[in-house]
C-alpha positions as a printed Julia matrix, in Angstrom:
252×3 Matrix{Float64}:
 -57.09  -19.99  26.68
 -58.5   -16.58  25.66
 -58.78  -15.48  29.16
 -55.42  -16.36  29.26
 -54.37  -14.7   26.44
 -56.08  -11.72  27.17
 -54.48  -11.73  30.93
 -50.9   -11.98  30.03
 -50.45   -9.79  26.77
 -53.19   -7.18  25.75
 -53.94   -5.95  29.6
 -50.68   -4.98  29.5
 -50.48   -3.3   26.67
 -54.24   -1.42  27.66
 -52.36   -0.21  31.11
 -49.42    0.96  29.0
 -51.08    2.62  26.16
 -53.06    4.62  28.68
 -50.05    5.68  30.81
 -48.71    6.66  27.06
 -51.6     8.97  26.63
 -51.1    10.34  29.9
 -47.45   11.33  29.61
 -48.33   12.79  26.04
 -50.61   15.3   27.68
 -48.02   16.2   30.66
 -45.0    16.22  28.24
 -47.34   19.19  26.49
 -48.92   20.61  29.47
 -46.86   20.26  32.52
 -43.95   22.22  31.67
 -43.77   25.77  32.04
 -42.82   26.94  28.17
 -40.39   29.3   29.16
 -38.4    28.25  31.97
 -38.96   24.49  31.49
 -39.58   23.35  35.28
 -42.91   21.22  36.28
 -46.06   22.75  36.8
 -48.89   21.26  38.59
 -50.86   18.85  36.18
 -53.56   16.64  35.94
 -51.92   14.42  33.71
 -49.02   14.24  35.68
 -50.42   13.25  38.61
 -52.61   11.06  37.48
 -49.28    9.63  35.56
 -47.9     9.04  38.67
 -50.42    7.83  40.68
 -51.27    4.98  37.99
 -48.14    3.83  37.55
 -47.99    3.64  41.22
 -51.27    0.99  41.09
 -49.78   -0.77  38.21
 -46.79   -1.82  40.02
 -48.52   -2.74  43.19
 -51.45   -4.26  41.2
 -48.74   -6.45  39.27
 -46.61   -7.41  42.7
 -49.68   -8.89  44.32
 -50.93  -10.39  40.77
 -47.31  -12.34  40.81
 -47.45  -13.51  44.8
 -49.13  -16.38  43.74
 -46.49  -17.47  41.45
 -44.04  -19.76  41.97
 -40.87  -18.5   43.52
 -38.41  -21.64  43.01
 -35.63  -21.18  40.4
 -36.81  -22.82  37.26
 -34.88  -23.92  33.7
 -35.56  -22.18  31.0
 -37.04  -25.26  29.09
 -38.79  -25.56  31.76
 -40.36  -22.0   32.33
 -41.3   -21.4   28.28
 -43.02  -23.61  25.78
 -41.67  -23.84  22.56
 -42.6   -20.66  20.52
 -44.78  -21.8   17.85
 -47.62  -19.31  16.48
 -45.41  -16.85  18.53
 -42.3   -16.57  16.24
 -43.74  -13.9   13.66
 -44.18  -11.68  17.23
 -40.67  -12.64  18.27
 -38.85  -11.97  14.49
 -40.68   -8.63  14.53
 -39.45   -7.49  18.29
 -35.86   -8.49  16.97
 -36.4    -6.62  13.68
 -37.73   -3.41  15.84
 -34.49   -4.01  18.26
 -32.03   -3.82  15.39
 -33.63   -1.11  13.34
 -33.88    0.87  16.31
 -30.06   -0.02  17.41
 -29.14    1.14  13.64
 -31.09    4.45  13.57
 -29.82    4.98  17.36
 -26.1     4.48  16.31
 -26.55    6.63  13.05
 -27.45    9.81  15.25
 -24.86    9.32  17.8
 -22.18    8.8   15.32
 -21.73   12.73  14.45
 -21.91   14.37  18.47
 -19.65   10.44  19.2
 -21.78    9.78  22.13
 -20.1     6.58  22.81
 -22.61    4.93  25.54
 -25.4     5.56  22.61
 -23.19    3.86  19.72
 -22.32    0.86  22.05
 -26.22    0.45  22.95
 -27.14    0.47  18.81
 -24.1    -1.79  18.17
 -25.41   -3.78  20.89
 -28.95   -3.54  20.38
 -28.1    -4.96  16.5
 -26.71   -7.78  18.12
 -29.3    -8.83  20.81
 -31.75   -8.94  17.97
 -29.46  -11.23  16.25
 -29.22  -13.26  19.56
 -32.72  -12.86  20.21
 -33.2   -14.56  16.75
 -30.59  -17.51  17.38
 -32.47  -18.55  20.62
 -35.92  -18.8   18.58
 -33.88  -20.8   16.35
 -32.64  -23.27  19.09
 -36.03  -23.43  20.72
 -37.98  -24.48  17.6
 -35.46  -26.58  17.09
 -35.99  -28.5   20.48
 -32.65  -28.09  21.7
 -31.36  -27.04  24.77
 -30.97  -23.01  24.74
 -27.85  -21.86  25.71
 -26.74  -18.07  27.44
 -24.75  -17.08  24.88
 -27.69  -15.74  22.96
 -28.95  -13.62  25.28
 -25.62  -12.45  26.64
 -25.49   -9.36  24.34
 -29.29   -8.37  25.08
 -27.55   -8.16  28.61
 -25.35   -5.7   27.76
 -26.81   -4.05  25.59
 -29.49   -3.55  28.66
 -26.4    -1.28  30.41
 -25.84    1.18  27.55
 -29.77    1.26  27.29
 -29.71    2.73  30.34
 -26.75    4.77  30.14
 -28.31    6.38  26.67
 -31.14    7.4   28.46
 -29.81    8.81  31.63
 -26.59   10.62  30.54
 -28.17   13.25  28.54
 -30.2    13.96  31.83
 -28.21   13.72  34.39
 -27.73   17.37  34.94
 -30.88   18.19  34.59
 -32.77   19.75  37.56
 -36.49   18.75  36.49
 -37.12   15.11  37.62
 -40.68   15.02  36.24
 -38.96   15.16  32.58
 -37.01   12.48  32.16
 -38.0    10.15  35.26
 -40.11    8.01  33.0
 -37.69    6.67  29.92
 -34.91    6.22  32.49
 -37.25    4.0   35.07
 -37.93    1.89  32.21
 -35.0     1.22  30.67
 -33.95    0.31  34.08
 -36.77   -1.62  34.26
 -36.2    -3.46  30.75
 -32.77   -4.16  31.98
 -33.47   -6.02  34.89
 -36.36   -7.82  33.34
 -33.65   -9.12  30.27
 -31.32  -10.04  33.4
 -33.96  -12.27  34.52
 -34.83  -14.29  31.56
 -31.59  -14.43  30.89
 -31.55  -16.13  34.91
 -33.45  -19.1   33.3
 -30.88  -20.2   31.08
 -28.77  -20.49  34.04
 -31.44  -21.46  36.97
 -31.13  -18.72  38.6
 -34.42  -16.91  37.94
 -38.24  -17.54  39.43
 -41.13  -17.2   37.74
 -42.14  -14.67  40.24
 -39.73  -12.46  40.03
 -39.71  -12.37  36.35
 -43.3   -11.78  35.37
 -43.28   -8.89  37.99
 -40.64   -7.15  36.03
 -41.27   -8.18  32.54
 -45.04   -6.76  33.3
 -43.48   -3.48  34.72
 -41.04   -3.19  31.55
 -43.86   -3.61  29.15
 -45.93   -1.23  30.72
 -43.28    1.32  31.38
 -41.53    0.92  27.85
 -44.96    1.95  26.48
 -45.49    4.68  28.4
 -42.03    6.24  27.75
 -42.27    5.91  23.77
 -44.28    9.29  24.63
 -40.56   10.89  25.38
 -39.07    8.9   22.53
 -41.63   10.52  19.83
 -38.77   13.31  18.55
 -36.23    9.9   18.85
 -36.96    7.23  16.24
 -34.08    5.33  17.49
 -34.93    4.87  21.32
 -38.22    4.69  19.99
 -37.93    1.46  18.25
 -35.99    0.1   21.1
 -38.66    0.71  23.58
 -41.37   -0.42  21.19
 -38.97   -3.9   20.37
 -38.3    -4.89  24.22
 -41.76   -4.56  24.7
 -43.29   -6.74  22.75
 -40.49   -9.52  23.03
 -41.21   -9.67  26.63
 -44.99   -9.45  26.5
 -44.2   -12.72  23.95
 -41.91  -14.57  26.47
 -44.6   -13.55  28.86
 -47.29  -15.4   27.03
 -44.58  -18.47  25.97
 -43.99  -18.77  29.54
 -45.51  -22.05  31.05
 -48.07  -22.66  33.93
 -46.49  -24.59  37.06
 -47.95  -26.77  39.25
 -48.82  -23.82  42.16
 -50.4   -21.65  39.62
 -54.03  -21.7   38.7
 -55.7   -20.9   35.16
 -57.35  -17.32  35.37
C-alpha cells in the first residue's frame, strides 16, 4: 500500500517541486534585465529537458493501463481518509477564484473574473461530488460541469495577458499547464459520462500535477493564480490516489 502510495501522489509532487526550483532560478537568471528576451541558461534548459522526460516517463508509465472507457464508480473508491485533502483543494480553488476576481475587478479583465466566479463554483461542485460519493450514491455531471468551464477561462487568464508577447520561454510554462489542468478536469469529468479511460486520464492528471507545480514559480507575484494552481493540483493527485486498480493493472 505504501509503495502505492508513494507511486501515485508524492513522486509527483518530488518531479514537480524540482521543476519549481528550476523555473525559480531561470525566471531570475534567464532573462536579460534590460531588454527582457531569453538568455542561454542552465536552468532553463535543464527546465526543458526534464519536463520533456517527465512526460515521456509518465506516457510509458500509463501504457500499461487500461484503455476501455470506465464509470466513474467504477474508476474511484469512495474517498474516505481522503476528504480532508479533497475539502482543502476546494478551499484553495475558491480562495484563489476570490482573490483572482478581486484583482481583475478594477483593470475589468472579464476572462479573469469569469475564471474566479467560476473557480468559486467548481470548489463548491468539487465539494457536492465528495458529498454524493461518501454518501454511496451515484455521482452525477452536474458537479463537475462548472470545474469544466471554469478550466476555459483558466486558460484564457493565463494566455491573454501573453499573447503579444515575443519571449516564449516566459510564459510557456503557466499556459502549458493550465492547458494541461483543463484537459485533465475534461477527463474525469469523462467518467461520469463513460467516456474516459483510465489511461488517458492518469497520463494527464500526472502531467497537470507536475506542471501546475512547476508554474506556481510564475504565479509567486499572483496570489490568485497561485492558489488555483496549488488547488487543481492536489485535487487531482487525490483523485489520482482514489482511483481504483483494474483487472489489467498490476500492484507496483
Amino acid at each position: 500500500m505504501m509503495n502505492t502510495f508513494w507511486y501515485r501522489g508524492p513522486r509527483l509532487w518530488v518531479q514537480g517541486l524540482l521543476l519549481f526550483a528550476l523555473r525559480l532560478a531561470q525566471l531570475r537568471t534567464g532573462f536579460d534585465s534590460e531588454t527582457g528576451l531569453a538568455v542561454a541558461s542552465l536552468p532553463g534548459t535543464l527546465l526543458a529537458a526534464l519536463l520533456a522526460v517527465c512526460a515521456a516517463v509518465e506516457l510509458v508509465l500509463c501504457l500499461r493501463l487500461p484503455g476501455e472507457k470506465a464509470a466513474f464508480d467504477v474508476q474511484f473508491a469512495r474517498p474516505e481518509r481522503a476528504v480532508p485533502c479533497l475539502v482543502a483543494g476546494s478551499f484553495l480553488l475558491a480562495a484563489g477564484g476570490a482573490l483572482l476576481l478581486a484583482s481583475a475587478l478594477p483593470a475589468r479583465g472579464v476572462a479573469a473574473m469569469a475564471a474566479g466566479i467560476l473557480a468559486v463554483a467548481a470548489a463548491g461542485g468539487f465539494l457536492l461530488l465528495v458529498r454524493q460519493l461518501r454518501a454511496g450514491g451515484t455521482a452525477g455531471v452536474l458537479p463537475l460541469l462548472p470545474a469544466m468551464f471554469f478550466a476555459v477561462f483558466f486558460v484564457l487568464t493565463v494566455y491573454l495577458p501573453a499573447g503579444a508577447d515575443p519571449v516564449l520561454a516566459r510564459y510557456y510554462l503557466p499556459v502549458l499547464a493550465a492547458s494541461v489542468t483543463a484537459y485533465a478536469l475534461s477527463q474525469l469529468a469523462g467518467f461520469l459520462r463513460r467516456e474516459s479511460s483510465a489511461r488517458s486520464f492518469v497520463w494527464t492528471a500526472d502531467c497537470a500535477v507536475i506542471l501546475c507545480l512547476a508554474a506556481m514559480a510564475d504565479s509567486l507575484s499572483s496570489p490568485g493564480l497561485l492558489l488555483l494552481y496549488a488547488g487543481c493540483a492536489l485535487l487531482l493527485s487525490v483523485f489520482l490516489l482514489l482511483r481504483r486498480e483494474g483487472p489489467q493493472e498490476a500492484a507496483p
